[in-house]
Amino acid sequence: MTALESAWRTLSPWAALPAALGMLRPQALVQALPGLVPIVALVANVEAIGLREVGVGLLGLLALLAVYAVAWQRRFRYRIDERSITVQRGVLQRSEVELGWERVRNVDVRQPFYFRPLDRVALIVEGSGGAEEEVAIQAVDRELAEGVRESIASHQRVATVVDDGPSAATAAAVDHAPAQAVLHQPSTGEILLHGAINGRAFALLLAGIGALFSAGQPLLQETDVLVDVAETVTEQVIALGVAALVLAVPALLVLSVVLVVVSALIALVRFHGFTLWRDDDRFRLRHGLLESRERTLRTSKLQAVTVVETAVGRLLGRCHVLAHQASSAEEGVGEGNDGTAEVPALTAGTVQPLVARFDPAYGRRPPLAAIEGAFLRFWVTRLAGVLVAVGAAGLGALAVWGDASTALLITLAVLLVVAVAAVAWAVHRRWRHWGWTTDGDVAHVASGLLGRRWESFRLNRVQQVTLRRTPFQRRHGLATLAVSLADGDRQVPFLHEADARALANLALFVAEARPHREL
Amino acid sequence: MTDGGAGFENAQIDVATLPDVAGVALEPAIPAYPRYSVTVHGAFGLAATLAVGAFVGLVVDLRWGAVAALAGLLLVAVPLAVYGRLYARRFGWALREHDVMTHTGVWWRTATVLPLVRIQHVELASGPIERGFGTRRLQVFSAASGSADLTIYGLTPERAQRVREHLLRWVGEEPGGHDGA
C-alpha cells in the first residue's frame, strides 16, 4: 500500500477518455434530446445542409466534447489523507466534496477494457448520502486504488471493533482472492446458463412482442387476400386472427431464441470471471468482461438477502442471490449502482451454504406460514369478475349486433372460460408462493408467481412499520404489514390481523431495543 | 453478525408480552384542522367543478355549463369536503416512549410506526392556509425513503415546536438514551 499523502493530486490525462465516453452514454444523450430535436429538425428542413455539413457538424461536436473532457480532467483535483478523500471538480461550476471514511458505504475498483494495457483503474467511493456523495477518481494506479481501499477497510474495521468487541478484528490485506476464501466462482457455461434463465430474456421478449405487434400492424393490413375473402365483420376478425397467429407464432419463437441467446451473452459480459470471496468482515466480488469491476460488500451494511428462482430456474434447480445494501433514490440509475450485488449461477445445493456466509440465520429455511385464504377470494372474484363482465358484454354485443355465427360465439365463450381458469390458477399460485415466518430476530418472506423469491432480513434493521387495512381486509379481520428497510419496503399482504400486529410488535421491539445503526 | 454460526444467539421472545401497536390512545388533531381540511378539499373540488362548468358553458351551452357545475358541486366538491372532514377527524397520532405513530385514512386505514432511534431529521412545515387556521404539521424522516416517512397533522405551533424538539433529541441517539417523553 502506498503511503497516503495529503497533497492535492491531478488526474492522469487518460482520465479524459472515460469523461468523454460518459457524455456519450445513452442516459446523457436522452438528457440532451430536448436540445437535439430542433437541430435535427433544422437539418431535415434546410436544403443547404447536406451530408458533408452534417459530418463537419458532428466532428465539431466531438471536438467540443474532447475539449470539455480535457478541461474537466485538468480542473479535477483530489486529496487523500488517512481519514478522508476530498475532490474539487467541475469545469464552469466548481464543487468540493469531502468524504470521510466513516461515511463510505462501498468502494468499487473498476477496470474498463481501455485501461487494461495501462494497468489503470477507476476508483469509485460511494458515501451513504447518495449520488451527491459519490466520488470517482478515473485512471489512477491500481496500487493507489488498493491503498485507498485498504485504508478505508482498516478505518472501518477499527470502528467495528469499537462497536462489536475485539472478535471482529483480524488482519487481512488481500490484493487477489486467496483460493481458500473463494466462496463462488461459476464457470463460463454456468454464467451463460444463468443468463439464459434469469428472466431477463422474458422481459426482453415482452418488449419485443410490443414492438412486433406495432411493426406487424401494417403487414396485417396488407394481407388483402385474406381480408377480401371475408365478407362479414366476423369473418374479417377470424381472418385477421389467423393471419396474426400465422405471422406471430414463428416470429415469436425465433425472437424467443434470439433473446435467450442475447440474455446469455449479456450475462457473460457482465459476470465473466465472477469471483466472490470473503475478506475479513466483508465480501468482495470481481466480475466483468469489458469492464472488470471489483465491489466490496460489508456484512454490517447488508440489509437483506434474496434468493431468486426463476420459473425455468426452478425446473433446472438453478438460482441466484441478491445482496441488498442501503441505496438512495438518486442511485437507482445504471446497473449495479443501486446498492444490490448479484451473485449468479447458483444451484439448489450451493445456495444455502453461501447465504449462510452472509448471515448464519439466513442459511436456515424454516417452515413458512401461509397468508390468509381471503387473498384468493379477493383477487379471484375481482379479476375473474372483471374478465367475465367484459367478456360477457363483448359476447352479447357480438351476438346482437355483430352477426356472429353460433360456432364463433361458443369458441369465444370457451376462450373466456379458459381465461378465467388461467386467472384463478395464477392467483392460486401467487397465494401458494406467499409465505412468512420469523426465526429469532430474522424475518423470512417468500413470494412469486412462476418463479419464487425468498427474502431474509434482520428485524433490527427495520426503519419503520406500517399496517394497512382496506375495507375488505377490515371486514375479514385482515391486514397488510409493510416493514421499511434502508433499501426499500418488504410487505406481507392478507395476514390475520392478530398475526400482523404480533409481527409489527416484534419488529418494533427488536428495532427499538437493539437497533442496527449502520446503513 | 458472526460467521459459521459461532456466537450466534437466537433467544426466544415472548411475543404476547410485547407492547402492542393496537389499543394506543391516540391524540386527535386540533379542532381547527378538520375546518382546514374541509376548506382545502372543498376549495379544490369547487375549483375543479367551476373549471368544468366554465368549459362546458363555453363549448356547449351556458345552461349545460350550469348543470355541469351543479352536478360537479354535488358529486365532486361536496364529497371531497366530506372526505376532508372524515380524514381529519379520523387522523390520530401518539408519541410513545420509543416510537411515534400515526393513524390515517378513511376507507384504507394505515397505522405507521417509526422508532425514535431511526429518526434522521424532523421538519416543521405549514402553508399559508394552514397558518391562517393556526395549524402546523411535523414531518419525520428516517433512512427508509426520500419522502416524509410520517407526518403529524393538526398541531398548534407551540405543540409542534415542543414535539419537534423532543424528537430531535433522538437523532443519532442510542437506545435507552432518554427517559421518554
XYZ file of C-alpha atoms in Angstrom:
700
model
C 0.000 0.000 0.000
C 1.255 3.441 -0.919
C 1.509 5.940 1.903
C -1.460 8.268 1.532
C -0.241 11.825 1.394
C -2.490 14.768 1.924
C -1.207 16.789 -1.063
C -3.547 17.757 -3.897
C -3.198 15.498 -6.924
C -4.312 15.849 -10.511
C -5.778 13.159 -12.709
C -3.845 11.289 -15.359
C -4.537 12.612 -18.895
C -6.139 9.210 -19.614
C -9.000 10.216 -17.312
C -10.336 12.447 -20.111
C -11.288 9.304 -22.037
C -13.987 7.979 -19.647
C -15.145 11.569 -19.138
C -15.731 11.930 -22.885
C -17.318 8.483 -23.153
C -19.537 9.320 -20.196
C -21.025 12.189 -22.179
C -21.948 9.750 -24.965
C -23.848 7.388 -22.651
C -27.476 6.715 -23.642
C -28.686 8.429 -20.456
C -26.671 11.547 -21.256
C -27.982 11.513 -24.825
C -31.561 11.173 -23.591
C -30.999 14.182 -21.338
C -29.673 16.094 -24.354
C -32.685 15.141 -26.534
C -34.654 18.364 -25.976
C -31.675 20.280 -27.340
C -31.082 17.876 -30.229
C -34.654 17.858 -31.577
C -34.598 21.424 -33.028
C -31.140 20.770 -34.520
C -32.365 17.587 -36.237
C -35.475 19.435 -37.443
C -33.267 22.221 -38.845
C -31.011 19.706 -40.626
C -34.000 17.894 -42.107
C -35.695 21.041 -43.379
C -32.855 23.217 -44.654
C -31.812 22.038 -48.094
C -28.410 23.741 -47.950
C -27.385 21.312 -45.202
C -26.116 18.102 -46.788
C -24.229 15.040 -45.572
C -20.907 16.883 -45.659
C -22.237 19.668 -43.415
C -23.719 17.122 -41.038
C -20.343 15.298 -40.912
C -18.478 18.534 -40.204
C -21.021 19.432 -37.552
C -20.613 16.030 -35.855
C -16.829 16.370 -35.949
C -17.128 19.824 -34.421
C -19.386 18.402 -31.701
C -16.889 15.621 -30.972
C -14.069 18.191 -30.833
C -16.092 20.235 -28.341
C -16.666 17.087 -26.275
C -12.964 16.327 -26.314
C -12.085 19.882 -25.250
C -14.637 19.707 -22.437
C -13.328 16.303 -21.305
C -9.721 17.571 -21.250
C -10.793 20.711 -19.364
C -12.674 18.516 -16.872
C -9.613 16.309 -16.386
C -7.291 19.298 -15.914
C -9.618 21.031 -13.422
C -10.149 17.866 -11.335
C -8.183 17.796 -8.071
C -8.254 15.257 -5.307
C -6.593 14.833 -1.956
C -6.422 11.668 0.044
C -5.346 11.523 3.652
C -5.603 8.818 6.281
C -9.246 9.554 7.058
C -10.943 11.092 4.044
C -10.911 11.928 0.378
C -11.564 15.444 -0.899
C -12.415 16.201 -4.506
C -12.666 19.507 -6.362
C -14.442 19.045 -9.686
C -16.364 20.845 -12.403
C -15.340 22.977 -15.385
C -17.514 26.064 -15.031
C -19.425 25.256 -11.885
C -16.936 24.042 -9.294
C -17.806 21.903 -6.321
C -15.869 20.352 -3.478
C -16.845 17.098 -1.823
C -15.166 15.700 1.261
C -15.994 12.121 2.128
C -14.827 10.741 5.461
C -14.028 7.041 5.633
C -16.712 6.530 8.278
C -19.390 7.578 5.749
C -18.152 5.275 2.975
C -20.713 2.645 2.043
C -18.938 0.932 -0.798
C -15.615 1.054 -2.594
C -15.613 -0.041 -6.192
C -12.486 -0.631 -8.269
C -13.339 -0.881 -11.969
C -11.106 -1.514 -14.933
C -12.645 -0.731 -18.333
C -11.002 -2.531 -21.252
C -9.243 0.658 -22.411
C -7.437 0.945 -19.061
C -6.136 -2.636 -19.114
C -2.973 -2.074 -21.195
C -2.076 0.826 -18.857
C -2.991 -1.125 -15.691
C -5.024 1.825 -14.504
C -8.388 1.639 -12.763
C -11.331 3.793 -11.782
C -11.800 4.153 -8.040
C -15.438 4.753 -7.070
C -16.084 5.650 -3.440
C -19.767 5.713 -2.527
C -20.901 7.637 0.531
C -24.101 6.937 2.434
C -25.539 10.255 1.234
C -26.285 9.012 -2.288
C -25.138 10.329 -5.669
C -24.120 13.692 -4.184
C -21.568 11.857 -2.108
C -20.117 9.601 -4.779
C -16.515 10.224 -5.742
C -14.992 8.720 -8.893
C -11.251 9.004 -9.482
C -10.503 7.919 -13.036
C -7.296 6.387 -14.393
C -5.452 6.027 -11.097
C -2.698 3.496 -10.436
C -4.091 0.200 -9.205
C -1.677 0.411 -6.268
C -3.146 3.731 -5.134
C -6.719 2.470 -5.517
C -5.919 -0.637 -3.468
C -4.201 1.579 -0.887
C -7.277 3.770 -0.523
C -9.494 0.725 -0.226
C -7.291 -0.788 2.432
C -7.175 2.486 4.311
C -10.985 2.661 4.312
C -11.250 -1.014 5.272
C -8.791 -0.571 8.160
C -10.617 2.503 9.426
C -13.998 0.784 9.328
C -12.551 -2.346 10.904
C -11.345 -0.271 13.839
C -14.776 1.329 14.086
C -16.366 -2.119 14.071
C -14.022 -3.270 16.822
C -15.142 -0.342 18.949
C -18.766 -1.323 18.307
C -18.611 -5.107 18.371
C -15.630 -6.024 20.519
C -12.269 -7.406 19.528
C -13.545 -10.587 17.829
C -14.173 -8.713 14.596
C -10.582 -7.588 14.218
C -8.352 -9.728 12.092
C -5.715 -8.505 9.729
C -6.460 -9.153 6.103
C -4.851 -7.309 3.264
C -5.911 -9.167 0.161
C -4.881 -7.986 -3.243
C -6.216 -11.028 -5.003
C -8.756 -13.597 -3.967
C -6.980 -16.300 -1.954
C -8.122 -19.736 -3.076
C -9.295 -20.834 0.376
C -11.517 -17.741 0.755
C -13.282 -18.050 -2.592
C -16.963 -18.683 -1.992
C -18.276 -18.817 -5.521
C -16.640 -18.932 -8.938
C -19.014 -20.172 -11.632
C -17.721 -21.455 -14.960
C -18.443 -19.687 -18.262
C -21.053 -22.328 -19.101
C -22.840 -21.757 -15.804
C -22.863 -17.994 -16.387
C -24.303 -18.474 -19.878
C -26.991 -20.743 -18.436
C -27.719 -18.153 -15.748
C -28.166 -15.514 -18.452
C -30.494 -17.756 -20.421
C -32.803 -18.457 -17.462
C -32.517 -15.363 -15.280
C -35.763 -13.883 -16.571
C -34.137 -11.038 -18.479
C -34.981 -12.746 -21.778
C -38.631 -12.805 -20.717
C -38.570 -9.053 -20.061
C -36.888 -8.504 -23.426
C -39.492 -10.790 -25.028
C -42.375 -8.757 -23.647
C -40.776 -5.608 -25.024
C -40.204 -7.462 -28.321
C -43.845 -8.599 -28.553
C -44.987 -4.995 -28.229
C -42.578 -3.918 -30.968
C -43.572 -6.903 -33.148
C -47.272 -6.128 -32.986
C -46.799 -2.458 -33.764
C -44.451 -3.396 -36.632
C -46.770 -6.176 -37.842
C -49.867 -3.994 -37.986
C -49.180 -2.533 -41.465
C -48.255 -6.024 -42.645
C -51.615 -7.380 -41.462
C -53.404 -4.525 -43.167
C -51.686 -5.509 -46.401
C -52.979 -9.094 -46.298
C -55.659 -8.262 -48.841
C -56.113 -11.867 -49.964
C -57.348 -12.926 -46.539
C -59.452 -9.827 -45.991
C -61.067 -9.980 -49.416
C -62.474 -13.464 -48.908
C -64.077 -12.433 -45.649
C -67.291 -10.551 -46.272
C -68.707 -10.159 -42.826
C -67.145 -8.457 -39.824
C -66.912 -11.809 -38.046
C -65.009 -13.394 -40.875
C -62.642 -10.447 -41.018
C -61.947 -10.845 -37.314
C -61.226 -14.558 -37.813
C -59.079 -13.878 -40.883
C -57.056 -11.231 -39.086
C -56.690 -13.520 -36.079
C -55.435 -16.382 -38.231
C -53.080 -14.054 -40.107
C -51.770 -12.701 -36.813
C -51.193 -16.229 -35.482
C -49.537 -17.412 -38.721
C -47.208 -14.414 -38.657
C -46.695 -14.064 -34.943
C -46.079 -17.622 -33.700
C -42.919 -18.374 -35.733
C -41.728 -14.805 -35.258
C -42.183 -15.113 -31.502
C -40.374 -18.452 -31.446
C -37.409 -17.027 -33.340
C -37.487 -13.900 -31.187
C -37.532 -16.005 -28.004
C -34.469 -17.976 -29.065
C -32.621 -14.807 -30.098
C -33.462 -13.080 -26.830
C -32.387 -16.053 -24.731
C -29.036 -16.013 -26.567
C -28.758 -12.231 -26.155
C -29.587 -12.521 -22.460
C -26.942 -15.250 -22.048
C -24.353 -13.064 -23.793
C -25.279 -10.061 -21.635
C -24.730 -12.244 -18.566
C -21.362 -13.346 -19.934
C -20.261 -9.743 -20.492
C -21.463 -8.751 -17.044
C -20.355 -11.745 -14.978
C -17.324 -13.058 -16.872
C -14.713 -14.273 -14.399
C -17.110 -13.825 -11.475
C -15.401 -14.421 -8.152
C -16.912 -13.891 -4.727
C -14.633 -14.146 -1.751
C -14.614 -13.362 1.904
C -12.148 -10.769 3.143
C -12.394 -10.418 6.903
C -15.630 -8.589 7.743
C -16.608 -8.023 4.126
C -17.231 -9.768 0.855
C -15.623 -8.885 -2.406
C -16.953 -9.508 -5.867
C -14.973 -9.264 -9.077
C -16.525 -9.690 -12.495
C -16.888 -8.204 -15.984
C -15.609 -8.882 -19.469
C -15.282 -5.405 -20.967
C -15.153 -3.607 -17.649
C -13.678 -5.538 -14.761
C -15.412 -4.471 -11.565
C -14.457 -5.161 -8.013
C -17.051 -4.375 -5.381
C -16.925 -4.515 -1.635
C -19.912 -5.658 0.343
C -19.729 -5.059 4.070
C -21.638 -7.588 6.116
C -22.554 -4.883 8.612
C -24.219 -2.886 5.824
C -26.241 -5.759 4.383
C -29.938 -5.004 4.639
C -31.373 -8.226 3.244
C -30.531 -11.236 1.122
C -32.872 -12.570 -1.570
C -32.681 -15.973 -3.211
C -34.300 -15.724 -6.653
C -35.541 -18.782 -8.529
C -36.996 -18.018 -11.944
C -39.635 -20.321 -13.448
C -37.103 -22.146 -15.664
C -34.501 -21.953 -12.914
C -36.818 -23.889 -10.602
C -37.104 -26.655 -13.187
C -33.337 -26.829 -13.574
C -32.535 -26.383 -9.880
C -30.712 -23.086 -10.530
C -30.996 -19.751 -8.756
C -29.159 -16.527 -7.975
C -28.756 -14.357 -4.905
C -29.259 -10.623 -4.439
C -27.442 -8.999 -1.527
C -29.069 -5.666 -0.714
C -27.235 -2.704 0.716
C -28.791 0.637 1.539
C -29.492 2.747 -1.519
C -30.865 6.169 -2.234
C -33.280 7.290 -4.917
C -30.526 9.083 -6.837
C -28.509 5.903 -7.162
C -31.093 3.838 -8.983
C -29.646 4.775 -12.354
C -27.362 2.286 -14.022
C -26.855 -1.387 -13.496
C -25.125 -2.324 -10.306
C -25.327 1.172 -8.851
C -28.437 0.583 -6.780
C -26.639 -0.973 -3.836
C -27.662 -4.518 -4.763
C -24.990 -7.078 -5.602
C -25.992 -10.106 -7.666
C -24.370 -13.497 -7.194
C -25.212 -15.501 -10.309
C -25.327 -19.176 -11.261
C -26.016 -20.990 -8.002
C -27.611 -24.386 -7.556
C -30.068 -25.728 -5.008
C -27.112 -27.363 -3.253
C -24.764 -24.376 -3.122
C -27.135 -21.523 -2.394
C -27.916 -22.158 1.287
C -24.279 -22.554 2.429
C -23.454 -19.349 0.547
C -26.373 -17.420 2.044
C -25.304 -18.691 5.467
C -21.944 -16.987 4.908
C -23.770 -13.658 4.599
C -25.587 -14.363 7.846
C -25.839 -17.778 9.554
C -29.515 -17.205 10.299
C -30.254 -16.624 6.601
C -28.951 -20.087 5.788
C -31.837 -21.783 7.545
C -35.117 -22.399 5.764
C -37.745 -22.609 8.481
C -41.278 -23.638 7.500
C -43.333 -20.678 6.353
C -46.804 -19.642 7.406
C -49.204 -19.033 4.540
C -51.129 -15.820 4.140
C -54.885 -15.971 4.626
C -57.088 -17.654 2.014
C -59.071 -14.437 1.678
C -56.299 -13.366 -0.712
C -57.644 -15.963 -3.133
C -61.253 -14.869 -2.708
C -60.395 -11.203 -3.066
C -58.312 -11.440 -6.225
C -60.178 -14.272 -7.979
C -63.570 -12.613 -7.534
C -62.305 -9.230 -8.682
C -60.086 -10.269 -11.593
C -62.398 -13.019 -12.830
C -65.397 -10.738 -12.259
C -63.919 -8.014 -14.472
C -62.949 -10.590 -17.088
C -66.400 -12.201 -17.109
C -68.191 -8.841 -17.179
C -66.099 -7.516 -20.082
C -66.203 -10.868 -21.917
C -69.958 -11.317 -21.462
C -70.620 -7.752 -22.623
C -68.426 -8.351 -25.698
C -70.116 -11.658 -26.479
C -73.552 -10.114 -26.036
C -72.702 -7.227 -28.338
C -71.299 -9.654 -30.907
C -74.418 -11.834 -30.707
C -76.837 -8.921 -31.075
C -75.049 -6.574 -33.474
C -72.057 -8.496 -34.794
C -73.855 -11.066 -36.937
C -71.594 -13.735 -35.441
C -72.144 -17.434 -36.024
C -73.027 -19.749 -33.121
C -69.765 -21.650 -33.565
C -67.744 -18.456 -33.144
C -69.734 -17.437 -30.070
C -69.182 -20.847 -28.485
C -65.467 -20.678 -29.295
C -65.171 -17.219 -27.721
C -67.153 -18.351 -24.657
C -64.806 -21.321 -24.220
C -61.822 -18.975 -24.538
C -63.362 -16.761 -21.849
C -63.773 -19.741 -19.517
C -60.143 -20.723 -20.186
C -59.016 -17.153 -19.445
C -60.962 -17.121 -16.155
C -59.463 -20.504 -15.219
C -55.968 -19.185 -16.056
C -56.502 -16.123 -13.845
C -57.754 -18.307 -10.988
C -54.740 -20.613 -11.400
C -52.330 -17.650 -11.416
C -53.910 -16.151 -8.275
C -53.803 -19.520 -6.530
C -50.161 -19.959 -7.459
C -49.325 -16.484 -6.241
C -51.140 -17.170 -2.967
C -49.355 -20.505 -2.528
C -45.971 -18.837 -3.007
C -46.592 -16.158 -0.381
C -45.174 -17.151 2.964
C -43.610 -15.603 6.025
C -42.061 -16.514 9.326
C -39.741 -15.206 11.992
C -36.760 -17.071 13.338
C -35.493 -15.201 16.359
C -34.999 -11.652 15.120
C -34.781 -12.740 11.487
C -37.786 -12.456 9.179
C -38.229 -14.578 6.065
C -40.693 -13.591 3.352
C -41.337 -15.646 0.209
C -43.329 -14.605 -2.840
C -43.612 -15.202 -6.575
C -45.845 -16.324 -9.407
C -43.996 -18.704 -11.727
C -40.649 -18.219 -10.044
C -40.010 -17.642 -6.355
C -38.143 -15.118 -4.214
C -37.085 -15.929 -0.656
C -36.043 -12.827 1.238
C -34.382 -12.801 4.646
C -33.616 -9.777 6.808
C -32.933 -8.940 10.401
C -35.655 -7.046 12.227
C -33.060 -4.822 13.942
C -32.654 -3.088 10.556
C -36.287 -2.053 10.352
C -36.703 1.694 9.880
C -40.461 1.881 10.020
C -43.510 -0.377 10.325
C -46.841 0.155 8.566
C -50.114 -1.732 8.983
C -52.643 -1.198 6.206
C -56.261 -2.325 6.133
C -58.529 -1.962 3.126
C -62.320 -2.078 3.614
C -62.274 -5.762 2.503
C -59.497 -6.563 4.973
C -61.304 -4.781 7.808
C -64.456 -6.826 7.148
C -62.439 -10.041 7.322
C -60.124 -9.113 10.202
C -57.026 -8.928 7.987
C -54.139 -6.522 7.465
C -51.128 -5.975 5.229
C -47.858 -5.439 7.037
C -45.074 -3.416 5.433
C -41.660 -3.012 7.012
C -39.286 -0.440 5.613
C -35.577 -1.158 5.493
C -32.958 1.318 4.330
C -33.014 -0.196 0.830
C -36.788 -0.395 0.367
C -40.037 -1.876 1.683
C -40.988 -5.503 2.251
C -44.598 -6.394 2.697
C -46.741 -9.354 3.582
C -50.365 -8.991 2.460
C -53.513 -10.567 3.843
C -52.265 -11.555 7.261
C -54.672 -12.285 10.047
C -54.852 -9.017 11.954
C -53.534 -10.588 15.166
C -50.540 -12.060 13.281
C -49.839 -8.737 11.562
C -49.935 -6.929 14.910
C -47.729 -9.529 16.563
C -45.181 -9.258 13.748
C -45.303 -5.448 13.902
C -44.827 -5.542 17.680
C -41.866 -7.898 17.345
C -40.247 -5.799 14.586
C -40.641 -2.636 16.654
C -39.342 -4.314 19.794
C -36.208 -5.547 18.073
C -35.654 -2.296 16.151
C -36.127 -0.180 19.275
C -34.371 -2.353 21.833
C -31.288 -3.277 19.823
C -31.247 -1.410 16.534
C -28.532 -1.871 13.957
C -27.274 1.668 13.379
C -25.186 1.334 10.223
C -26.879 1.957 6.878
C -23.008 -10.768 12.761
C -20.782 -13.768 13.047
C -19.553 -16.330 10.632
C -20.303 -20.003 10.635
C -22.743 -19.778 13.496
C -20.169 -19.258 16.254
C -21.592 -16.868 18.831
C -24.928 -16.683 17.074
C -27.715 -16.101 19.568
C -31.323 -16.872 18.988
C -33.197 -16.401 22.241
C -36.944 -16.815 22.050
C -39.030 -13.714 22.584
C -42.446 -13.939 24.202
C -44.414 -12.101 21.550
C -47.541 -11.931 23.709
C -45.807 -9.721 26.278
C -44.551 -7.132 23.781
C -46.091 -3.643 23.751
C -48.989 -3.681 21.298
C -49.329 -1.182 18.454
C -53.097 -1.532 18.760
C -55.022 -0.001 21.599
C -52.768 3.028 21.944
C -54.732 6.125 22.978
C -54.384 8.442 20.008
C -54.218 12.213 20.157
C -56.619 13.867 17.721
C -55.699 16.844 15.583
C -56.684 20.250 16.974
C -60.294 21.322 16.203
C -59.075 23.819 13.588
C -57.580 21.016 11.491
C -60.899 19.480 10.300
C -62.037 23.003 9.310
C -58.795 23.500 7.410
C -59.133 20.091 5.738
C -62.761 20.765 4.702
C -61.742 24.167 3.320
C -58.820 22.846 1.292
C -60.605 19.759 -0.068
C -63.828 21.690 -0.729
C -61.971 24.547 -2.435
C -60.157 22.086 -4.666
C -63.439 20.378 -5.608
C -65.103 23.746 -6.155
C -62.297 24.984 -8.402
C -62.421 21.770 -10.478
C -66.232 21.999 -10.705
C -66.158 25.637 -11.795
C -63.490 24.896 -14.398
C -65.540 22.040 -15.875
C -68.724 24.149 -15.753
C -66.986 27.055 -17.491
C -65.575 24.732 -20.146
C -68.961 23.105 -20.844
C -70.657 26.515 -20.777
C -68.265 27.956 -23.328
C -68.093 24.924 -25.614
C -71.702 23.636 -25.459
C -74.194 25.950 -23.852
C -74.401 28.169 -20.762
C -77.326 26.168 -19.368
C -75.432 22.906 -19.731
C -72.461 24.613 -18.110
C -74.615 25.490 -15.099
C -75.922 21.903 -14.974
C -72.367 20.546 -15.140
C -71.249 22.924 -12.375
C -74.188 21.932 -10.169
C -73.600 18.230 -10.811
C -69.886 18.690 -10.106
C -70.726 20.522 -6.890
C -72.906 17.660 -5.690
C -70.793 14.803 -6.996
C -67.252 16.136 -6.517
C -66.944 19.226 -4.324
C -69.288 18.163 -1.518
C -67.981 14.557 -1.316
C -64.419 15.903 -1.314
C -65.225 18.280 1.516
C -66.887 15.436 3.440
C -63.824 13.273 2.773
C -61.596 16.083 4.050
C -63.575 16.271 7.275
C -63.615 12.496 7.761
C -59.867 12.281 7.046
C -59.103 14.987 9.585
C -61.386 13.526 12.256
C -60.016 10.021 11.809
C -56.431 11.206 11.945
C -54.659 10.438 15.186
C -51.133 10.342 16.460
C -49.300 9.142 19.518
C -45.891 9.535 21.000
C -44.680 6.501 22.890
C -41.501 6.123 24.856
C -39.638 4.599 21.908
C -41.636 5.447 18.822
C -44.069 7.825 17.201
C -47.172 6.633 15.358
C -49.946 7.975 13.182
C -53.279 6.545 12.075
C -54.534 7.860 8.757
C -57.143 7.058 6.109
C -60.901 6.948 5.750
C -61.509 3.731 3.823
C -57.930 2.482 3.524
C -56.619 2.785 7.064
C -52.912 2.943 7.706
C -51.063 2.804 11.003
C -47.440 3.912 10.677
C -44.916 3.486 13.475
C -41.451 4.993 13.365
C -38.934 4.081 16.076
C -37.396 7.225 17.582
C -33.875 5.813 17.163
C -34.480 5.787 13.401
C -35.213 9.494 13.082
C -32.845 11.225 10.674
C -34.409 14.658 10.766
C -37.636 16.470 11.587
C -39.268 19.319 9.700
C -41.886 21.727 10.969
C -43.982 22.752 7.977
C -47.004 24.909 7.240
C -48.566 26.555 4.212
C -50.265 29.956 4.265
C -53.766 28.436 4.615
C -52.586 26.181 7.437
C -51.084 29.197 9.194
C -54.391 31.029 8.708
C -56.148 28.228 10.599
C -53.395 28.142 13.218
C -52.382 24.564 12.434
C -48.928 23.102 11.768
C -47.614 19.762 10.559
C -44.496 17.893 11.557
C -42.685 15.722 9.032
C -40.476 12.992 10.451
C -37.866 11.350 8.226
C -35.989 8.087 8.638
C -33.422 6.475 6.329
C -36.169 4.364 4.760
C -37.007 6.678 1.881
C -36.565 10.152 0.475
C -40.090 11.375 1.208
C -41.525 12.109 4.628
C -41.979 8.790 6.396
C -44.514 10.053 8.848
C -46.451 13.323 9.091
C -48.284 14.582 12.154
C -51.058 16.955 11.095
C -53.088 19.395 13.095
C -50.690 20.614 15.760
C -50.697 24.027 17.390
C -47.485 25.993 16.689
C -46.319 25.644 20.298
C -47.041 21.935 20.485
C -45.425 21.278 17.111
C -42.284 23.028 18.350
C -42.234 21.011 21.586
C -42.759 17.684 19.817
C -40.102 18.610 17.252
C -37.572 19.376 19.965
C -38.383 16.124 21.727
C -37.975 14.111 18.518
C -34.772 15.909 17.550
C -33.161 14.826 20.808
C -33.300 11.264 19.474
C -31.381 11.975 16.284
C -28.177 9.940 16.494
C -29.061 8.624 19.956
C -28.528 5.059 21.160
C -31.498 3.057 22.515
C -32.269 3.830 26.107
C -30.616 7.218 25.805
C -33.724 9.052 27.003
C -36.306 8.706 29.681
C -39.100 9.105 27.227
C -41.492 11.965 26.638
